[in-house]
Coordinates of C-alpha atoms and ligand atoms in Angstrom, one line a residue:
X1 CA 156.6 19.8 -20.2
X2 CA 154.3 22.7 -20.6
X3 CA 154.7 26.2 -19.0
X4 CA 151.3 28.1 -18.8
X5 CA 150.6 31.5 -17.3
X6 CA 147.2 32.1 -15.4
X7 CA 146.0 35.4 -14.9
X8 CA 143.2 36.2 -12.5
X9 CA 141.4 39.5 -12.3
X10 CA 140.1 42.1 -9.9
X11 CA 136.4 41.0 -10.4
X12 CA 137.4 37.1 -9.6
X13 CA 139.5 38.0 -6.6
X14 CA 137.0 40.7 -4.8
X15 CA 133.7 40.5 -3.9
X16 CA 132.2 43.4 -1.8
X17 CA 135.8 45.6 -2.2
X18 CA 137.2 42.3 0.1
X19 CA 139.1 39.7 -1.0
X20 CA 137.6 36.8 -2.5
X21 CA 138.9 33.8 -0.1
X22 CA 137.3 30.9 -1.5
X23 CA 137.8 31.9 -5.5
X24 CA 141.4 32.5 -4.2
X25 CA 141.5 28.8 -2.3
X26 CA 139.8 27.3 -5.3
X27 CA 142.2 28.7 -7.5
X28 CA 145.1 27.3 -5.5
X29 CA 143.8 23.9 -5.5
X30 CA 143.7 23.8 -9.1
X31 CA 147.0 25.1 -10.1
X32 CA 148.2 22.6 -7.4
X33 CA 146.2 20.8 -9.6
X34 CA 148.0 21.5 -12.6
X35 CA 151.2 20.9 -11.0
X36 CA 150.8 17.5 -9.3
X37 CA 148.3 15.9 -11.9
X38 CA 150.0 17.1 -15.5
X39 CA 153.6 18.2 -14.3
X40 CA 152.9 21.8 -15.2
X41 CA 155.0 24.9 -15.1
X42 CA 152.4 27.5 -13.9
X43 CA 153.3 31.3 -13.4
X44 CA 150.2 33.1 -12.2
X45 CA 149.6 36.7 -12.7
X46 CA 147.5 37.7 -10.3
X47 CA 145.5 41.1 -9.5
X48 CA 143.4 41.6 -6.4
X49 CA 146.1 43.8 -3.7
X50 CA 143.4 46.2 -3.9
X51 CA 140.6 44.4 -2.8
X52 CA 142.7 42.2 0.1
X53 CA 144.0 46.3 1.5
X54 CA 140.7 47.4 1.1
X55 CA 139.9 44.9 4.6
X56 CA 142.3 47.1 6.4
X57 CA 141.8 50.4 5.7
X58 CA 139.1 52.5 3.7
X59 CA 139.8 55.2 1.1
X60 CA 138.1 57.0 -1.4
X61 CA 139.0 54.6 -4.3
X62 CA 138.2 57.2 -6.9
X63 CA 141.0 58.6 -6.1
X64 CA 144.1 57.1 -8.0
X65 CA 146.7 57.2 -5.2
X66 CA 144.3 56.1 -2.7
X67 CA 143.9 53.3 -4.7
X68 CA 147.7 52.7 -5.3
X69 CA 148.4 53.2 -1.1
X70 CA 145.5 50.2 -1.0
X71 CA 147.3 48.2 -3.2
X72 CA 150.7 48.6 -1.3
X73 CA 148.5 47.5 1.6
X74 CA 147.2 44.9 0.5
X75 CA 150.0 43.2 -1.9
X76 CA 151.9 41.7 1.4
X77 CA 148.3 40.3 2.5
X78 CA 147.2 38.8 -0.9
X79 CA 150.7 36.9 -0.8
X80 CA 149.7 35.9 2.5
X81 CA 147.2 34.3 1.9
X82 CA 148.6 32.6 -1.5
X83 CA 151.6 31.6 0.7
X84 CA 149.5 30.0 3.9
X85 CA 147.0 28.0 1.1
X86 CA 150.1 26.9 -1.2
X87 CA 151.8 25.7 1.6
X88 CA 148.8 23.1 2.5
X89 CA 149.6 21.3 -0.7
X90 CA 153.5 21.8 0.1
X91 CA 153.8 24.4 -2.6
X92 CA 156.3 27.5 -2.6
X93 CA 155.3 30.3 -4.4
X94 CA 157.1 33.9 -5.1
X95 CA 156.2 37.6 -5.6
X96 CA 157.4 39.3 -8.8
X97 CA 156.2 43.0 -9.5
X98 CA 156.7 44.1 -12.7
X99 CA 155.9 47.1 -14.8
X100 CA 155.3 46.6 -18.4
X101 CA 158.0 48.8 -19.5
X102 CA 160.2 46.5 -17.6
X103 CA 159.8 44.2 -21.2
X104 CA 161.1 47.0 -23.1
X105 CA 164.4 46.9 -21.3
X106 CA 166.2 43.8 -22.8
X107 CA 168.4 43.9 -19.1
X108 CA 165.5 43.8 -17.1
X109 CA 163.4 41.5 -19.1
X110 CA 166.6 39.0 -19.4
X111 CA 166.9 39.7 -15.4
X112 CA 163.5 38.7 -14.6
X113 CA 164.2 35.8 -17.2
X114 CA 166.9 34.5 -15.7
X115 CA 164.8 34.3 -12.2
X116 CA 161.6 33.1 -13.2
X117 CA 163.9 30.1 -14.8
X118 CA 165.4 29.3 -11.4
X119 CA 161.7 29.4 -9.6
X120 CA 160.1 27.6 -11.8
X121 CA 163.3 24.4 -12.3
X122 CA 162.9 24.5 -8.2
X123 CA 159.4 24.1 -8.6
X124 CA 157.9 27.4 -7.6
X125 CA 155.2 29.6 -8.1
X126 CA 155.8 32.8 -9.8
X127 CA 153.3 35.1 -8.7
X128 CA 153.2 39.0 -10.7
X129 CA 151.2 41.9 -10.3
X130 CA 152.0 45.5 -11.7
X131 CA 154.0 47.5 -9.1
X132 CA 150.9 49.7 -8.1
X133 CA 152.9 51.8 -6.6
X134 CA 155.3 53.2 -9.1
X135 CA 153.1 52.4 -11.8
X136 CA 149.4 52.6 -12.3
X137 CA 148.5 51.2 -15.6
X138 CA 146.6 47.9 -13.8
X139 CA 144.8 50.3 -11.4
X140 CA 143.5 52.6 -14.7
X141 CA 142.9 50.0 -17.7
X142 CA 144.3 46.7 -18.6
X143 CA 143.8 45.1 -15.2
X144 CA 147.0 43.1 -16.0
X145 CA 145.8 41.6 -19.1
X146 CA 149.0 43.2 -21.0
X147 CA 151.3 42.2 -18.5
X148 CA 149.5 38.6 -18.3
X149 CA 150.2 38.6 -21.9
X150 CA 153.8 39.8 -21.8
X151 CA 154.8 37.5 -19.4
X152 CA 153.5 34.6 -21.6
X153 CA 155.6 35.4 -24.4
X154 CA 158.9 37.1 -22.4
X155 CA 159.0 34.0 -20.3
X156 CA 158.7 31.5 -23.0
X157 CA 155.0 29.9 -21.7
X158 CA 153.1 27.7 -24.3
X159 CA 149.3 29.1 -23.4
X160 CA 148.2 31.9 -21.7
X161 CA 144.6 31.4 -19.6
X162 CA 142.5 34.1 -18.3
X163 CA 139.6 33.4 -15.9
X164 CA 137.6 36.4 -15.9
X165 CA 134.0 36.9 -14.6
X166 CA 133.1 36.1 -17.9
X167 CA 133.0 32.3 -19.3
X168 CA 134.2 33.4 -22.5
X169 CA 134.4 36.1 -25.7
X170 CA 131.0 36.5 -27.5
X171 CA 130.0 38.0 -30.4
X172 CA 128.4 41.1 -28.4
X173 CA 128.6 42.0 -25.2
X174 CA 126.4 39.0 -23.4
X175 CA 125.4 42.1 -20.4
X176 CA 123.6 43.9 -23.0
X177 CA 122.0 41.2 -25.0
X178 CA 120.2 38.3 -24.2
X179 CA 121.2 36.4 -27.6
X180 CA 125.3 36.8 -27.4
X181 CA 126.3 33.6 -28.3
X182 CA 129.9 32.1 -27.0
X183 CA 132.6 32.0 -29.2
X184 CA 134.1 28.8 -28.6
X185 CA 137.3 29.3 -31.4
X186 CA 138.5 32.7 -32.4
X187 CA 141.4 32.5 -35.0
X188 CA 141.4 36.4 -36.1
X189 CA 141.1 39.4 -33.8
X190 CA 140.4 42.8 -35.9
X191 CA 141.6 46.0 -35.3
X192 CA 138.1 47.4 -35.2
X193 CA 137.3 44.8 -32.1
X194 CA 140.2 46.9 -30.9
X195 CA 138.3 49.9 -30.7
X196 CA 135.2 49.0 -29.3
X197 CA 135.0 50.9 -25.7
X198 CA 136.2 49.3 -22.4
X199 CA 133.6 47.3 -21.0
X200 CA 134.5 46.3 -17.0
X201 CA 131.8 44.3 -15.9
X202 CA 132.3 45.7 -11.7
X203 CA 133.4 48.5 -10.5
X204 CA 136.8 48.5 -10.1
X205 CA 137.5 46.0 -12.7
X206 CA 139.4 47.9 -15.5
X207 CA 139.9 46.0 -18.4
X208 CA 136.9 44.7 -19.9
X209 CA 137.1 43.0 -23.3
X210 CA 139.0 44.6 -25.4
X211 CA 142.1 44.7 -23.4
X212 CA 141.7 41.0 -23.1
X213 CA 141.4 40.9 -27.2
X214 CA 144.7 43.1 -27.2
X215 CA 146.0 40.4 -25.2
X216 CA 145.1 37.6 -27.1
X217 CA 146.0 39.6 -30.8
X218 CA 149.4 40.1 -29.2
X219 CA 150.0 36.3 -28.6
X220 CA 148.8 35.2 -31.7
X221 CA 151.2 37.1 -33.6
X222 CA 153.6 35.2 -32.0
X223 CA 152.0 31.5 -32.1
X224 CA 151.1 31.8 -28.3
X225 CA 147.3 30.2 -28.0
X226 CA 145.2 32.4 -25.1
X227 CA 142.4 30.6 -23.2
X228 CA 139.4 33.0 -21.8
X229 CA 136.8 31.3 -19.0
X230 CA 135.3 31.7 -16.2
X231 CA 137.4 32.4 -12.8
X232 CA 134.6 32.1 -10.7
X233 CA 133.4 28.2 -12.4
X234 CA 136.7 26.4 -13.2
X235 CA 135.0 24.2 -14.5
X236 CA 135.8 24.4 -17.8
X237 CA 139.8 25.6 -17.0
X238 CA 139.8 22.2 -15.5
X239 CA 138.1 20.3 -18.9
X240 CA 140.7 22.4 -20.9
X241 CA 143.9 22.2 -18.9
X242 CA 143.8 19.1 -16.8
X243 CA 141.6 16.9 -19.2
X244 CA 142.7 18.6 -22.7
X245 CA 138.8 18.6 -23.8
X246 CA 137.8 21.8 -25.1
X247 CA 134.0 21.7 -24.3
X248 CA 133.1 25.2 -23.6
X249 CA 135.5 29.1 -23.0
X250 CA 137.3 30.8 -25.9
X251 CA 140.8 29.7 -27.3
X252 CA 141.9 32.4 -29.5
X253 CA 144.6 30.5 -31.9
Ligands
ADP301 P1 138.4 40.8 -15.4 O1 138.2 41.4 -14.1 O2 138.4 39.3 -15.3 O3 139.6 41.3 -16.2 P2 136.4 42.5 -16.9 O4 135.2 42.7 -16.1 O5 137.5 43.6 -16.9 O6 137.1 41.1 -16.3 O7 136.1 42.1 -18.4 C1 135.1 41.1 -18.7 C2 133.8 41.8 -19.0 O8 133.7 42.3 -20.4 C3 132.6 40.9 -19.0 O9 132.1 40.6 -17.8 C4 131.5 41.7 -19.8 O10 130.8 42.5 -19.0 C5 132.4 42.5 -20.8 N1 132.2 42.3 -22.2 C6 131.9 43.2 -23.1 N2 131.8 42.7 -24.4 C7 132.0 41.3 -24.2 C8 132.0 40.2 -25.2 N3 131.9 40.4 -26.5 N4 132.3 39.0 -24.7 C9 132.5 38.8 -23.4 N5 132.5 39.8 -22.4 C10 132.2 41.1 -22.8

Protein backbone atom coordinates (compact mmCIF):
# COMPACT_ATOMS: atom_id res chain seq x y z
CA UNK A 1 0.00 0.00 0.00
CA UNK A 2 1.19 3.48 -0.63
CA UNK A 3 0.97 6.49 1.80
CA UNK A 4 1.16 9.88 -0.02
CA UNK A 5 0.98 13.38 1.45
CA UNK A 6 -0.90 16.15 -0.55
CA UNK A 7 -0.34 19.60 0.19
CA UNK A 8 -2.50 22.41 -1.13
CA UNK A 9 -1.74 26.00 -0.91
CA UNK A 10 -3.10 29.42 -0.15
CA UNK A 11 -3.39 30.43 -3.85
CA UNK A 12 -5.46 27.02 -4.72
CA UNK A 13 -7.72 27.34 -1.71
CA UNK A 14 -8.62 31.34 -2.01
CA UNK A 15 -9.86 33.21 -4.55
CA UNK A 16 -10.89 36.79 -3.86
CA UNK A 17 -9.42 36.57 0.10
CA UNK A 18 -12.64 33.69 0.24
CA UNK A 19 -12.31 30.26 0.25
CA UNK A 20 -12.10 28.49 -2.77
CA UNK A 21 -15.32 25.96 -2.48
CA UNK A 22 -15.16 24.16 -5.69
CA UNK A 23 -11.04 23.66 -5.84
CA UNK A 24 -11.71 22.48 -2.24
CA UNK A 25 -14.76 19.96 -3.40
CA UNK A 26 -12.73 19.01 -6.31
CA UNK A 27 -9.97 18.25 -4.25
CA UNK A 28 -12.03 15.98 -2.05
CA UNK A 29 -13.32 13.98 -4.70
CA UNK A 30 -10.05 13.03 -5.85
CA UNK A 31 -8.43 12.00 -2.72
CA UNK A 32 -11.65 10.04 -2.26
CA UNK A 33 -10.49 9.15 -5.35
CA UNK A 34 -7.22 8.03 -4.34
CA UNK A 35 -8.62 6.17 -1.57
CA UNK A 36 -11.46 4.08 -3.10
CA UNK A 37 -9.92 3.55 -6.66
CA UNK A 38 -5.97 2.67 -5.60
CA UNK A 39 -6.38 1.83 -1.75
CA UNK A 40 -4.24 4.84 -0.83
CA UNK A 41 -3.10 6.25 2.51
CA UNK A 42 -3.54 9.99 1.92
CA UNK A 43 -2.47 12.71 4.61
CA UNK A 44 -3.24 16.13 3.24
CA UNK A 45 -1.53 19.15 4.43
CA UNK A 46 -3.65 21.77 3.76
CA UNK A 47 -3.32 25.76 3.95
CA UNK A 48 -6.25 28.10 3.34
CA UNK A 49 -7.69 29.06 7.36
CA UNK A 50 -6.88 32.38 6.29
CA UNK A 51 -8.82 32.78 3.32
CA UNK A 52 -12.17 30.58 4.84
CA UNK A 53 -11.82 33.45 8.27
CA UNK A 54 -11.43 36.04 5.97
CA UNK A 55 -15.55 35.45 4.96
CA UNK A 56 -16.29 36.27 8.57
CA UNK A 57 -14.46 39.02 9.53
CA UNK A 58 -12.09 41.68 7.78
CA UNK A 59 -8.74 42.81 8.96
CA UNK A 60 -5.89 44.54 7.77
CA UNK A 61 -3.95 41.42 6.57
CA UNK A 62 -0.72 43.24 6.44
CA UNK A 63 -0.66 43.03 9.67
CA UNK A 64 0.81 39.60 11.08
CA UNK A 65 -1.48 39.00 13.98
CA UNK A 66 -4.42 40.04 12.16
CA UNK A 67 -3.60 37.55 9.93
CA UNK A 68 -2.94 34.88 12.59
CA UNK A 69 -6.58 35.93 14.60
CA UNK A 70 -8.03 35.12 10.77
CA UNK A 71 -6.50 32.04 10.68
CA UNK A 72 -7.87 30.91 14.16
CA UNK A 73 -11.12 32.03 12.58
CA UNK A 74 -11.10 30.39 9.91
CA UNK A 75 -9.29 26.91 10.82
CA UNK A 76 -12.67 25.49 12.51
CA UNK A 77 -14.54 26.64 9.18
CA UNK A 78 -12.03 25.15 6.59
CA UNK A 79 -12.49 21.71 8.63
CA UNK A 80 -15.95 22.35 8.19
CA UNK A 81 -16.17 22.29 5.14
CA UNK A 82 -13.55 19.33 4.58
CA UNK A 83 -15.65 17.42 7.13
CA UNK A 84 -19.45 18.06 5.52
CA UNK A 85 -17.72 17.18 1.74
CA UNK A 86 -15.70 14.00 3.08
CA UNK A 87 -18.63 12.80 4.70
CA UNK A 88 -20.61 12.65 1.16
CA UNK A 89 -18.22 9.91 0.10
CA UNK A 90 -18.40 8.42 3.77
CA UNK A 91 -14.92 9.67 4.58
CA UNK A 92 -13.61 10.69 8.17
CA UNK A 93 -11.06 13.05 8.28
CA UNK A 94 -8.95 14.76 11.30
CA UNK A 95 -7.23 18.08 12.27
CA UNK A 96 -3.60 17.97 13.26
CA UNK A 97 -1.71 21.38 13.83
CA UNK A 98 1.68 21.24 13.93
CA UNK A 99 4.71 23.48 14.18
CA UNK A 100 7.82 22.52 12.41
CA UNK A 101 9.83 22.52 15.42
CA UNK A 102 7.45 19.94 16.63
CA UNK A 103 9.92 17.43 14.27
CA UNK A 104 12.78 18.49 16.20
CA UNK A 105 11.44 17.04 19.32
CA UNK A 106 11.85 13.17 18.97
CA UNK A 107 8.64 13.03 21.81
CA UNK A 108 6.50 15.01 19.90
CA UNK A 109 7.37 13.78 16.50
CA UNK A 110 7.04 9.94 17.82
CA UNK A 111 3.54 11.35 19.51
CA UNK A 112 2.19 12.65 16.34
CA UNK A 113 3.62 9.32 14.89
CA UNK A 114 2.04 7.18 16.88
CA UNK A 115 -1.50 9.06 15.98
CA UNK A 116 -1.33 9.58 12.51
CA UNK A 117 -0.64 5.53 12.51
CA UNK A 118 -4.00 4.97 14.32
CA UNK A 119 -5.98 7.50 11.78
CA UNK A 120 -4.72 6.37 8.95
CA UNK A 121 -5.15 1.94 9.87
CA UNK A 122 -8.91 3.26 10.66
CA UNK A 123 -9.01 4.84 7.48
CA UNK A 124 -8.91 8.52 8.10
CA UNK A 125 -7.91 11.58 6.82
CA UNK A 126 -5.08 13.37 8.43
CA UNK A 127 -5.54 16.93 7.76
CA UNK A 128 -2.27 19.51 9.07
CA UNK A 129 -1.81 23.05 8.86
CA UNK A 130 0.86 25.14 11.02
CA UNK A 131 -0.66 26.28 14.31
CA UNK A 132 -1.10 29.97 13.02
CA UNK A 133 -1.60 30.96 16.14
CA UNK A 134 1.50 30.08 18.18
CA UNK A 135 3.49 29.97 15.24
CA UNK A 136 3.74 32.09 12.10
CA UNK A 137 6.18 30.67 9.78
CA UNK A 138 3.16 29.44 7.06
CA UNK A 139 1.65 32.96 7.38
CA UNK A 140 5.44 34.71 6.56
CA UNK A 141 7.23 32.21 4.02
CA UNK A 142 6.97 28.63 3.30
CA UNK A 143 3.24 28.43 3.03
CA UNK A 144 3.50 24.88 4.44
CA UNK A 145 5.79 23.58 1.92
CA UNK A 146 8.43 22.54 4.84
CA UNK A 147 5.90 21.12 6.97
CA UNK A 148 4.28 19.38 3.77
CA UNK A 149 7.75 18.09 3.34
CA UNK A 150 8.34 17.03 6.98
CA UNK A 151 5.44 15.31 7.30
CA UNK A 152 6.28 13.11 4.21
CA UNK A 153 9.42 11.93 5.61
CA UNK A 154 8.42 11.92 9.73
CA UNK A 155 5.35 9.98 8.84
CA UNK A 156 6.97 7.51 6.64
CA UNK A 157 4.88 8.56 3.13
CA UNK A 158 6.32 7.19 -0.18
CA UNK A 159 5.60 10.61 -2.42
CA UNK A 160 4.99 13.88 -1.56
CA UNK A 161 2.47 16.01 -4.21
CA UNK A 162 2.09 19.59 -4.31
CA UNK A 163 -0.69 21.27 -6.35
CA UNK A 164 0.25 24.72 -6.57
CA UNK A 165 -1.12 27.41 -8.98
CA UNK A 166 1.52 26.43 -10.99
CA UNK A 167 1.47 23.13 -13.28
CA UNK A 168 4.97 22.52 -12.64
CA UNK A 169 8.93 23.72 -12.01
CA UNK A 170 10.46 25.47 -15.10
CA UNK A 171 13.58 26.55 -15.94
CA UNK A 172 12.69 30.34 -15.31
CA UNK A 173 10.07 31.78 -13.83
CA UNK A 174 7.13 31.08 -16.64
CA UNK A 175 5.33 34.83 -15.12
CA UNK A 176 8.22 36.63 -16.41
CA UNK A 177 8.95 34.84 -19.66
CA UNK A 178 7.01 33.72 -22.34
CA UNK A 179 9.62 30.78 -23.38
CA UNK A 180 9.96 28.93 -19.65
CA UNK A 181 9.67 25.57 -20.63
CA UNK A 182 8.30 22.74 -18.04
CA UNK A 183 10.57 20.63 -16.39
CA UNK A 184 8.93 17.36 -16.59
CA UNK A 185 12.03 15.35 -14.42
CA UNK A 186 14.30 17.08 -12.07
CA UNK A 187 16.97 14.74 -10.44
CA UNK A 188 19.31 17.57 -8.86
CA UNK A 189 18.23 20.69 -7.04
CA UNK A 190 21.32 23.23 -6.48
CA UNK A 191 21.99 25.30 -3.81
CA UNK A 192 22.11 28.39 -5.93
CA UNK A 193 18.23 27.54 -7.06
CA UNK A 194 18.12 27.93 -3.30
CA UNK A 195 18.83 31.40 -3.40
CA UNK A 196 16.94 32.69 -6.04
CA UNK A 197 14.26 35.24 -4.34
CA UNK A 198 10.74 34.10 -3.19
CA UNK A 199 8.51 34.30 -5.92
CA UNK A 200 4.51 34.05 -4.63
CA UNK A 201 2.45 34.25 -7.55
CA UNK A 202 -0.87 36.12 -5.35
CA UNK A 203 -0.86 38.04 -2.77
CA UNK A 204 -0.93 36.25 0.19
CA UNK A 205 0.68 33.22 -1.13
CA UNK A 206 4.14 33.02 0.69
CA UNK A 207 6.20 30.49 -0.69
CA UNK A 208 6.83 30.74 -4.14
CA UNK A 209 9.43 28.43 -5.76
CA UNK A 210 12.11 28.04 -3.97
CA UNK A 211 10.58 26.98 -0.76
CA UNK A 212 8.93 24.29 -2.89
CA UNK A 213 12.65 23.36 -4.23
CA UNK A 214 13.76 23.31 -0.50
CA UNK A 215 11.03 20.95 -0.11
CA UNK A 216 11.73 18.71 -2.75
CA UNK A 217 15.91 18.86 -2.00
CA UNK A 218 14.99 17.80 1.46
CA UNK A 219 13.07 14.71 0.27
CA UNK A 220 15.50 13.67 -2.13
CA UNK A 221 18.13 13.38 0.37
CA UNK A 222 16.20 10.86 1.82
CA UNK A 223 14.80 8.83 -1.36
CA UNK A 224 11.36 10.53 -0.90
CA UNK A 225 10.10 11.40 -4.83
CA UNK A 226 7.99 15.06 -4.63
CA UNK A 227 5.33 15.62 -7.41
CA UNK A 228 4.63 19.60 -8.32
CA UNK A 229 1.20 20.35 -10.59
CA UNK A 230 -1.39 22.19 -10.81
CA UNK A 231 -4.12 22.39 -7.84
CA UNK A 232 -6.45 24.31 -9.77
CA UNK A 233 -6.35 21.35 -13.11
CA UNK A 234 -5.93 17.91 -11.49
CA UNK A 235 -5.72 16.86 -14.30
CA UNK A 236 -2.46 15.67 -14.41
CA UNK A 237 -2.40 14.65 -10.28
CA UNK A 238 -5.02 12.32 -11.60
CA UNK A 239 -2.70 10.85 -14.87
CA UNK A 240 0.15 10.60 -12.17
CA UNK A 241 -1.47 9.21 -9.03
CA UNK A 242 -4.58 7.26 -10.09
CA UNK A 243 -3.33 6.13 -13.65
CA UNK A 244 0.61 6.05 -12.89
CA UNK A 245 1.27 7.94 -16.40
CA UNK A 246 3.53 10.75 -16.01
CA UNK A 247 2.43 12.88 -18.98
CA UNK A 248 2.92 16.34 -17.81
CA UNK A 249 4.02 18.28 -13.79
CA UNK A 250 7.50 17.88 -12.22
CA UNK A 251 8.73 14.73 -10.26
CA UNK A 252 11.77 15.74 -8.59
CA UNK A 253 13.60 12.14 -7.93
P1 LIG B 1 1.39 27.90 -3.65
O1 LIG B 1 0.37 28.88 -3.12
O2 LIG B 1 0.79 26.75 -4.38
O3 LIG B 1 2.36 27.45 -2.60
P2 LIG B 1 3.16 29.97 -4.82
O4 LIG B 1 2.41 31.06 -5.51
O5 LIG B 1 3.70 30.24 -3.47
O6 LIG B 1 2.24 28.67 -4.82
O7 LIG B 1 4.41 29.47 -5.74
C1 LIG B 1 4.29 29.15 -7.09
C2 LIG B 1 4.69 30.36 -7.96
O8 LIG B 1 6.12 30.45 -8.08
C3 LIG B 1 4.26 30.26 -9.41
O9 LIG B 1 2.92 30.59 -9.60
C4 LIG B 1 5.20 31.27 -10.12
O10 LIG B 1 4.63 32.55 -10.08
C5 LIG B 1 6.43 31.27 -9.23
N1 LIG B 1 7.65 30.79 -9.91
C6 LIG B 1 8.85 31.44 -9.93
N2 LIG B 1 9.79 30.77 -10.61
C7 LIG B 1 9.20 29.62 -11.06
C8 LIG B 1 9.68 28.49 -11.82
N3 LIG B 1 10.96 28.40 -12.23
N4 LIG B 1 8.81 27.48 -12.08
C9 LIG B 1 7.53 27.55 -11.63
N5 LIG B 1 7.02 28.59 -10.90
C10 LIG B 1 7.83 29.63 -10.61
Amino acid sequence: MKRIVIKVGTAVLTDNNKLAFDRLSNLVDFIAKLKKEKNYEVILVSSGAVGAGNTRLHLDKKVIYNRQALAAIGQPLLMKHYKKRFREHELVCAQILMIENDFDSKKRTKNAQNVVEILLENNVIPIVNENDVVANDELLFGDNDQLAAHAAYYFKADLLAILSDIDGYYNKNPREFEDAVLQKNVDIVYESQLEMKHTPNSEFATGGIVTKLKAAKFLMNRGIPMFLSSGFDLTNAYDFLIKEDHKSGTLFK
